[in-house]
mmCIF file of C-alpha atoms in Angstrom:
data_model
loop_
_atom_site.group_PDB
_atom_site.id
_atom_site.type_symbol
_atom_site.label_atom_id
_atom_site.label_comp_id
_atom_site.label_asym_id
_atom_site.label_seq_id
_atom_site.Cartn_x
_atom_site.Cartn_y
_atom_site.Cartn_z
ATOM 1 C CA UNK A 1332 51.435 225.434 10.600
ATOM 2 C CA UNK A 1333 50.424 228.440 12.930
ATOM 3 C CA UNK A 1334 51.363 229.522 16.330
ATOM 4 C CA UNK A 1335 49.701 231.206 18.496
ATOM 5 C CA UNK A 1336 49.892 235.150 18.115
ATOM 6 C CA UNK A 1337 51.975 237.612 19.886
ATOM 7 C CA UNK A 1338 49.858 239.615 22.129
ATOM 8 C CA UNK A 1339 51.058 241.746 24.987
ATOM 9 C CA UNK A 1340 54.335 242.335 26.425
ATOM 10 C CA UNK A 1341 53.312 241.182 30.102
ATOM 11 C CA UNK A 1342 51.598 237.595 28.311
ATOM 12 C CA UNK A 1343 54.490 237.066 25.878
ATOM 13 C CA UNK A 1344 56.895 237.176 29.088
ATOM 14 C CA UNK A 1345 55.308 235.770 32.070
ATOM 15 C CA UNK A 1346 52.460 234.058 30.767
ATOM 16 C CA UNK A 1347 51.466 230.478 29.725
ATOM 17 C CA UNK A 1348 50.669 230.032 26.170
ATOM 18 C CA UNK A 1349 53.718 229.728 23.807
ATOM 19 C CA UNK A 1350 53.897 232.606 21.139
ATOM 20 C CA UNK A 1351 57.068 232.245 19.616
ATOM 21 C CA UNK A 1352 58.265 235.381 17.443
ATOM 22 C CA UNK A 1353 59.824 234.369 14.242
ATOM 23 C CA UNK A 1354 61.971 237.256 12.679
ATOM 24 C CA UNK A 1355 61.512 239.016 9.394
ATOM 25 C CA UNK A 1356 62.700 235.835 7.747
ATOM 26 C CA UNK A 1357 60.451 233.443 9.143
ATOM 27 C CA UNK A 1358 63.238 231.762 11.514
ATOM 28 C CA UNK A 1359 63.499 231.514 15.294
ATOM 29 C CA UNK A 1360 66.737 230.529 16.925
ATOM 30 C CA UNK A 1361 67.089 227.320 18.082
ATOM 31 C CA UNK A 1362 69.563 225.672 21.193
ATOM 32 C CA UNK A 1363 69.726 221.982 21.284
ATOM 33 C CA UNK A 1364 70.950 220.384 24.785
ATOM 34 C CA UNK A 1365 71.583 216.916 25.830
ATOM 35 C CA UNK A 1366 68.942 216.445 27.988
ATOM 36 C CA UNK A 1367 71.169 213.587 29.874
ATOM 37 C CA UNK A 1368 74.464 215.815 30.148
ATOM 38 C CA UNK A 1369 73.367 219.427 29.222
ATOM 39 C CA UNK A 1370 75.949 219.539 26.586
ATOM 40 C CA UNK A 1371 74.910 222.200 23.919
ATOM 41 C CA UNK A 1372 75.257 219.561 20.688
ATOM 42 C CA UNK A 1373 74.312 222.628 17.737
ATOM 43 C CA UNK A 1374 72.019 225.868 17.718
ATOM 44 C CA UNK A 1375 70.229 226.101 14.247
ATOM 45 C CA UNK A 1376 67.341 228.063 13.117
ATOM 46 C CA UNK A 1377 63.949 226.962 12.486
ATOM 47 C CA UNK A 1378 60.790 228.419 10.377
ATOM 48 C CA UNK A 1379 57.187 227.527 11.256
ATOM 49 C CA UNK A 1380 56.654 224.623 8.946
ATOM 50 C CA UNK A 1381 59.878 223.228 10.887
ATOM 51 C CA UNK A 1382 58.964 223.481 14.781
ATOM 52 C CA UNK A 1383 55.526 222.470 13.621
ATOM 53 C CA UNK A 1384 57.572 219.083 11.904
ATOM 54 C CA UNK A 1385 59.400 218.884 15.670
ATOM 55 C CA UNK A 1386 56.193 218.945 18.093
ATOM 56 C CA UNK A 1387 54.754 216.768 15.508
ATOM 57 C CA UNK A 1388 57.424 213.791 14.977
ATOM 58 C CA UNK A 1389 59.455 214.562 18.260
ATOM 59 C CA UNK A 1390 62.324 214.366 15.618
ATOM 60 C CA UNK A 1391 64.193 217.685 15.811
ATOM 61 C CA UNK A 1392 63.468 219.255 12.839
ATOM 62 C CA UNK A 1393 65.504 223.005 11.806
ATOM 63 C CA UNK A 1394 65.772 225.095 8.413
ATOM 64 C CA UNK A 1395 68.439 224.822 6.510
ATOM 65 C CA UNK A 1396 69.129 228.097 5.288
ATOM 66 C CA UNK A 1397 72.140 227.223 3.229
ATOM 67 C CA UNK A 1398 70.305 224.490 1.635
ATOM 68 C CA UNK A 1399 66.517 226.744 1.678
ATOM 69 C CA UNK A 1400 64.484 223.273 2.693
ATOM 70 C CA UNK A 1401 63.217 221.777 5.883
ATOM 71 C CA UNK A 1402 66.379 219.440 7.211
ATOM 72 C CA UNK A 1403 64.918 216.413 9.633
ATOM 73 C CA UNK A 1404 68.014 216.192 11.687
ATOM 74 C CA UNK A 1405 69.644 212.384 11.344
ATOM 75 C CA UNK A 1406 67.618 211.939 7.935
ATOM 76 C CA UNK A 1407 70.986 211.438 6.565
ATOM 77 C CA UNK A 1408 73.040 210.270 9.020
ATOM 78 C CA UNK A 1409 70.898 208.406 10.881
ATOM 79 C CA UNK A 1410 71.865 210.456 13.926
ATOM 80 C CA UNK A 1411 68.288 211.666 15.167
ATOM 81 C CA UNK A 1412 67.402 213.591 18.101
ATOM 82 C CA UNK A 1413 64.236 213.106 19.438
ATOM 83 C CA UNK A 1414 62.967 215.721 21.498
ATOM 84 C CA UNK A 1415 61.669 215.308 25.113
ATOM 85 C CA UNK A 1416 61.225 219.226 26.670
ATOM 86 C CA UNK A 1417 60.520 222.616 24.564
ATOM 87 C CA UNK A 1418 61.409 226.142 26.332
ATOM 88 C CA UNK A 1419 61.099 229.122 25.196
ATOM 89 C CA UNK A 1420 62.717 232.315 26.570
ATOM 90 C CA UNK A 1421 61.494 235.894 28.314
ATOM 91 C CA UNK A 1422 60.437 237.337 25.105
ATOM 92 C CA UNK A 1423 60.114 233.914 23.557
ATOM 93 C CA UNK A 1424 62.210 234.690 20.462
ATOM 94 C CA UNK A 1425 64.263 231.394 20.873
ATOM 95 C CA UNK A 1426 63.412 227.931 21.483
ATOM 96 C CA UNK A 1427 65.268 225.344 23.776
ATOM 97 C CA UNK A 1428 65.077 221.915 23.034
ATOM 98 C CA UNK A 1429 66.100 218.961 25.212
ATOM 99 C CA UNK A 1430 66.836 215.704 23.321
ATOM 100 C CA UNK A 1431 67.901 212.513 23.733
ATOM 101 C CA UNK A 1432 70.344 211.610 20.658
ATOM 102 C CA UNK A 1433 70.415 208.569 18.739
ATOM 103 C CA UNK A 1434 72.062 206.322 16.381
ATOM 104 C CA UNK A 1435 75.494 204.626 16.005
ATOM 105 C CA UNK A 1436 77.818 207.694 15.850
ATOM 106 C CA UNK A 1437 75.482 209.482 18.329
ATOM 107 C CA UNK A 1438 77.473 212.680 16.649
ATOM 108 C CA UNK A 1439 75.591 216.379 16.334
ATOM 109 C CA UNK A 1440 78.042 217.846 13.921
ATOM 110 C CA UNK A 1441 78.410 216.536 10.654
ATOM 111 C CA UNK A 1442 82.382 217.179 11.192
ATOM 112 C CA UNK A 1443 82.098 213.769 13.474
ATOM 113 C CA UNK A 1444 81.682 215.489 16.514
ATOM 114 C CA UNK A 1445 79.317 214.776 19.491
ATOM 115 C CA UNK A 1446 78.519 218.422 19.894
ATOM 116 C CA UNK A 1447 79.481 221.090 17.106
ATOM 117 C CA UNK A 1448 81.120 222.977 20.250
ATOM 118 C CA UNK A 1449 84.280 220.975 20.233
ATOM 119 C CA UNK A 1450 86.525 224.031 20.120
ATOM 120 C CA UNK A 1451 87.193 226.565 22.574
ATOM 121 C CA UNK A 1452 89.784 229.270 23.499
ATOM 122 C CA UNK A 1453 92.859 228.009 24.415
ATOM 123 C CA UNK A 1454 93.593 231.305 26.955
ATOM 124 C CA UNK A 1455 90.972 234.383 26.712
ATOM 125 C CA UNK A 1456 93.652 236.648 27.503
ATOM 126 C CA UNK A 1457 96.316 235.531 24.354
ATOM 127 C CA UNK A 1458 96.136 237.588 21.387
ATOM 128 C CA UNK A 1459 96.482 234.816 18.732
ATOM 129 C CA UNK A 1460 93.557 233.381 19.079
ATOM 130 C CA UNK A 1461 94.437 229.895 19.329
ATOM 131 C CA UNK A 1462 91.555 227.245 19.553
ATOM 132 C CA UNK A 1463 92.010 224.258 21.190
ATOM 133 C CA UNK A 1464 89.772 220.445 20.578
ATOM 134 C CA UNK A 1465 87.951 219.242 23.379
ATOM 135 C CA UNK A 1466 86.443 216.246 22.099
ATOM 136 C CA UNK A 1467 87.299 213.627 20.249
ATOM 137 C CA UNK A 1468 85.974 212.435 16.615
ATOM 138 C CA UNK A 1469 83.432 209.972 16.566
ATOM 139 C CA UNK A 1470 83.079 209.144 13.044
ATOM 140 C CA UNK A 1471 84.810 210.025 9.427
ATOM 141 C CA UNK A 1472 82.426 212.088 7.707
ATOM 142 C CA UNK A 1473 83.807 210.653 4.152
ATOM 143 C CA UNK A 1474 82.146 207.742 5.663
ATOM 144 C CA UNK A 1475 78.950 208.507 6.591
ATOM 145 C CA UNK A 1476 77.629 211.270 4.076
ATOM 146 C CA UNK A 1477 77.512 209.493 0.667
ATOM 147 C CA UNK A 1478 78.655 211.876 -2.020
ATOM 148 C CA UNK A 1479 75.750 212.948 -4.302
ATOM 149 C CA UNK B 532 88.296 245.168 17.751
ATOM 150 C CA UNK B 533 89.800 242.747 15.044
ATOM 151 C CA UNK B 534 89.557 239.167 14.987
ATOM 152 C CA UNK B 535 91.458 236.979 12.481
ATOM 153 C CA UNK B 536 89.860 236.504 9.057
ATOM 154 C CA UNK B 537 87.617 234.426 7.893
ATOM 155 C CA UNK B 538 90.032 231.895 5.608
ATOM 156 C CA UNK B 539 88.922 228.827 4.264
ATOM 157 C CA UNK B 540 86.444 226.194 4.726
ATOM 158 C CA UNK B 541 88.960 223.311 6.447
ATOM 159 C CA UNK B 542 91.007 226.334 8.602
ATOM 160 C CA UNK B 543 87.617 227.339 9.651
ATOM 161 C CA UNK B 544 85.657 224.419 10.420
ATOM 162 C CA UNK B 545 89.004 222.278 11.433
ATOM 163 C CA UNK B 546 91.529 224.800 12.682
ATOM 164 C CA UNK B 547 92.586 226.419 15.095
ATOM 165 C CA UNK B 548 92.280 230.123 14.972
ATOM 166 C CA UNK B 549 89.489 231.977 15.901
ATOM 167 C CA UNK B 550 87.597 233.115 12.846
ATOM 168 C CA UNK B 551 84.350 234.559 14.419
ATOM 169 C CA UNK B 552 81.345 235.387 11.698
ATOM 170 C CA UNK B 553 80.124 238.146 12.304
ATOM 171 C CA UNK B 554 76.167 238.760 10.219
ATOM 172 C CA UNK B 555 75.754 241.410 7.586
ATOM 173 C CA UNK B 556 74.550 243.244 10.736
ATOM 174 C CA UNK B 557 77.819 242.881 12.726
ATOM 175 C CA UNK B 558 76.338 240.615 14.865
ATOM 176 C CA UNK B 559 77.171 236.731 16.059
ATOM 177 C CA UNK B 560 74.632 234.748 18.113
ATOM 178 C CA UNK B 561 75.706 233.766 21.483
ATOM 179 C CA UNK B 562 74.545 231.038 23.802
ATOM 180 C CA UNK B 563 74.900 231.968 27.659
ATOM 181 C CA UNK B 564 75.472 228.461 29.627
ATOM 182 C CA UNK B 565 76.471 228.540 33.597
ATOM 183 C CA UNK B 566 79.395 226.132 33.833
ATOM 184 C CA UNK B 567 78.795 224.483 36.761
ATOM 185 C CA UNK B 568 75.557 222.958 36.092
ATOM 186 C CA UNK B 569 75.219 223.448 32.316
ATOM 187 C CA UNK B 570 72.059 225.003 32.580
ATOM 188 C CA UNK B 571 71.745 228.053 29.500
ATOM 189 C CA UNK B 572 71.465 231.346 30.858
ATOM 190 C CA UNK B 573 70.190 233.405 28.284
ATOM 191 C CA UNK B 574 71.279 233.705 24.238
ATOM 192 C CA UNK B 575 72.213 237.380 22.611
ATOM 193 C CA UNK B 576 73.920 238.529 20.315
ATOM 194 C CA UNK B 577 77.644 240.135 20.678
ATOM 195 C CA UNK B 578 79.410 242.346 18.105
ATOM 196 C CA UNK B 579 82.857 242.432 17.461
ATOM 197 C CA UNK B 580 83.332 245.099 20.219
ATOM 198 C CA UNK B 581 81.603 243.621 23.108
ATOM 199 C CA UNK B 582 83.356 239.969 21.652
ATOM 200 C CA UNK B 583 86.649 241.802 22.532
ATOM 201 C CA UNK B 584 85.114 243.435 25.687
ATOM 202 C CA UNK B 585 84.556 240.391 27.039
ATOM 203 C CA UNK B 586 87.639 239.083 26.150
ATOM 204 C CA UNK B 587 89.180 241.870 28.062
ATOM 205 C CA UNK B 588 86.880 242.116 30.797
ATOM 206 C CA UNK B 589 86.484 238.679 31.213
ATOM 207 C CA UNK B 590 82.491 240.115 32.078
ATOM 208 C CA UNK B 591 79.982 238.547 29.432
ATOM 209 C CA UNK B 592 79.496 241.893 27.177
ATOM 210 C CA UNK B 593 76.632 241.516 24.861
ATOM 211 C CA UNK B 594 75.195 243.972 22.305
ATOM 212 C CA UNK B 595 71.668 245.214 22.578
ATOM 213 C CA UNK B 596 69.735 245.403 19.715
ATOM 214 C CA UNK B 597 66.666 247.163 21.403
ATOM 215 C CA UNK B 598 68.886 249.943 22.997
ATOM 216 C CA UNK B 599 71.240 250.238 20.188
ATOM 217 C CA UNK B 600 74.460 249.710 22.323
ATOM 218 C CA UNK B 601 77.525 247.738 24.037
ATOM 219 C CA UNK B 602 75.351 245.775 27.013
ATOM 220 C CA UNK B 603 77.707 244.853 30.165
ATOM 221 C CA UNK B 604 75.802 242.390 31.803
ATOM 222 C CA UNK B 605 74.646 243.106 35.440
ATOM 223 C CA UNK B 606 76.105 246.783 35.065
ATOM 224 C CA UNK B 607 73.001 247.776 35.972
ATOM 225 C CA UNK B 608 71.650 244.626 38.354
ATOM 226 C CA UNK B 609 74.945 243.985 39.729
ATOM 227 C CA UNK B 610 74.535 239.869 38.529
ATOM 228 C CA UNK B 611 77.584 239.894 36.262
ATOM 229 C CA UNK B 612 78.663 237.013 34.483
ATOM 230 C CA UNK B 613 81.857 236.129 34.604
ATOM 231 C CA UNK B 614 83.608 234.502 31.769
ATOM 232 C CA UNK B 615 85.758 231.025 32.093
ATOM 233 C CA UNK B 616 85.303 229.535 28.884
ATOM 234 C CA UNK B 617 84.681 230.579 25.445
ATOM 235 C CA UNK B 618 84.023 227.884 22.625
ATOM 236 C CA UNK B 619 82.985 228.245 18.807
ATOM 237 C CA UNK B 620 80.712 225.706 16.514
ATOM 238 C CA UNK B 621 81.785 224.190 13.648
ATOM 239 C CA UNK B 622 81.614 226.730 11.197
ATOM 240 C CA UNK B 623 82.241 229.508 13.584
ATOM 241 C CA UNK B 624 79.442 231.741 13.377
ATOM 242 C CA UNK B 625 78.013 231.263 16.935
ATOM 243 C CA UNK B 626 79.658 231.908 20.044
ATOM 244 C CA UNK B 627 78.788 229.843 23.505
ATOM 245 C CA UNK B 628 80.303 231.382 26.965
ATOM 246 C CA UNK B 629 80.729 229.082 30.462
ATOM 247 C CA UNK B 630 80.153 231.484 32.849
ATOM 248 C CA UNK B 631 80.232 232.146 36.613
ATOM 249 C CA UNK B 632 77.257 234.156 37.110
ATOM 250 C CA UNK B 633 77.523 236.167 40.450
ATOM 251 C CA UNK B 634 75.724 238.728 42.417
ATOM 252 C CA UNK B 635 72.998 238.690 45.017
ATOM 253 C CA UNK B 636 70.261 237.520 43.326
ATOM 254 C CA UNK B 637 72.214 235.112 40.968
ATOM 255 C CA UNK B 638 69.465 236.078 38.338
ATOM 256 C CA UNK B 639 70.244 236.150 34.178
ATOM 257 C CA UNK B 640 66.689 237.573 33.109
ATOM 258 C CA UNK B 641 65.494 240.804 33.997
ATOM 259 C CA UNK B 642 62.513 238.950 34.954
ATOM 260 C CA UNK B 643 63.652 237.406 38.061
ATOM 261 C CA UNK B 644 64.794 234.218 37.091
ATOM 262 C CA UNK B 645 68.151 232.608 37.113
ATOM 263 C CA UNK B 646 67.614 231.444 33.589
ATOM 264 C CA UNK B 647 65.902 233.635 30.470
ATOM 265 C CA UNK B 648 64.904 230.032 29.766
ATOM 266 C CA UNK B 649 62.198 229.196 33.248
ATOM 267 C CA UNK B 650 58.638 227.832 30.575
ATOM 268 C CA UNK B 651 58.678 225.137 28.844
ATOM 269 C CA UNK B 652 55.639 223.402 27.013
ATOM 270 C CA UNK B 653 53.483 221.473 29.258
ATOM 271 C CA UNK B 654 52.793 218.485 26.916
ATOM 272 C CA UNK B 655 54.708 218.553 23.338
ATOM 273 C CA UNK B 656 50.837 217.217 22.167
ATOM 274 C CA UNK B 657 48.880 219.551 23.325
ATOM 275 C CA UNK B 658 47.059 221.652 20.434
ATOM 276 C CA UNK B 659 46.998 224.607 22.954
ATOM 277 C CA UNK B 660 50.756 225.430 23.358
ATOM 278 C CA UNK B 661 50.491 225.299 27.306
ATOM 279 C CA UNK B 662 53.316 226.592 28.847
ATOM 280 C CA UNK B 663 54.601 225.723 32.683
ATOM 281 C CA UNK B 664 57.071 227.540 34.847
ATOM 282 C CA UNK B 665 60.266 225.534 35.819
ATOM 283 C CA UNK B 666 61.689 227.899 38.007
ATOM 284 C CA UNK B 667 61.122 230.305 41.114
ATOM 285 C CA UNK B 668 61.390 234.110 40.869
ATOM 286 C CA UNK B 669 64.264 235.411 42.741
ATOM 287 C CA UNK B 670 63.732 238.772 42.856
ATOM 288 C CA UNK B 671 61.208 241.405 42.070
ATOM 289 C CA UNK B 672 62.431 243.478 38.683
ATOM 290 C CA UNK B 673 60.851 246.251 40.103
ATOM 291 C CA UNK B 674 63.434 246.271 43.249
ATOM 292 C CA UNK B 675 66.071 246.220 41.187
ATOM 293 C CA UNK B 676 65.759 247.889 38.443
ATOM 294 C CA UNK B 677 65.045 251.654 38.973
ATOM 295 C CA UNK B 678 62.618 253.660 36.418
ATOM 296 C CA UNK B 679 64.528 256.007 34.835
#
């Protein structure tokens, strides 16, 4: 799968073809937003091969570098995101997508979770640190990812 | 500028301390996302200083890679972005910020636009990687930012 190359400074930032830099390891970050709410559900990293998958399937499709293969989001869980709008940024070395979620737990996270964002600061000014949930679980992990 | 430890797997993913992870380089990905209308901003990275400068500041402090140093954003522009929320993912090695993003232009990218994020592919089929604009300018880099 190939991309388009990188040419100048003044097309890579204000012009119209989509020539997305992938770092020295072959990955480009990734943001994934609801497209209904705008929620940011993840942000994961994806290689060639992998956005390549995503234009082609419309199934969101990121590399797992923990796991070193290409990871079809929901091929497990049944929780797919199908993809509706791509952006890319000023010097196009991330990728936006918009998707609309699926299946029964319509969870992101694989910790149950509709977005993996479901912590946050409980006061920026205390020096503990303390986190606080703002969401609730939507599904028992044990339940959905079968134990290999 | 110390953060708490990374600990263990459940503490990080379930818990409820901060445990920021910070790459080999000292850096942690963040995602830039105004809070009243969800749109994302920009993404950067932030090190463990500008993490606690914004903290402190409450002004989104990022780090720049190209420049080699602590990056207060809209020092220079004046569009500063203040911070209301902070939030971590599940395994805490991305940051996202819900910011107020203020001055006159109301602009995140050095380009103009409110949003680094203002192309997105014209047609997810198209063989020719099309991009479209989804945003106006706001204001002319050139006015604001002064050759030095």
């Amino acid at each position: 799968m190939s991309f388009p190359a990188r040419t100048t400074l003044p097309e890579i930032e204000l012009g119209k073809t989509l020539q997305p830099k992938f770092g020295p390891d072959g990955l480009i970050p990734c943001i994934t937003q609801d497209i209904s709410t705008g929620q940011v559900l993840m942000f994961a990293f994806m290689n060639a091969e992998s956005l390549g998958h995503t234009l082609k399937t419309k199934k969101a499709t990121y590399w797992s570098r923990s796991r070193n293969k290409l990871w079809v989001k929901g091929e497990e869980s049944g929780n797919v995101q199908w993809v509706k709008e791509l952006y890319t940024d000023c010097d196009q070395d991330v990728v936006l997508i918009k998707v609309e979620q699926t299946g029964s737990a319509n969870a992101s996270c694989h910790n149950g979770y509709k977005s993996c964002f479901y912590r946050k600061l409980a006061d920026l000014d205390s020096a503990d640190y303390a986190l606080e949930y703002t969401a609730e679980r939507l599904f028992d992990p044990a339940t959905v990812y079968k134990k290999k």
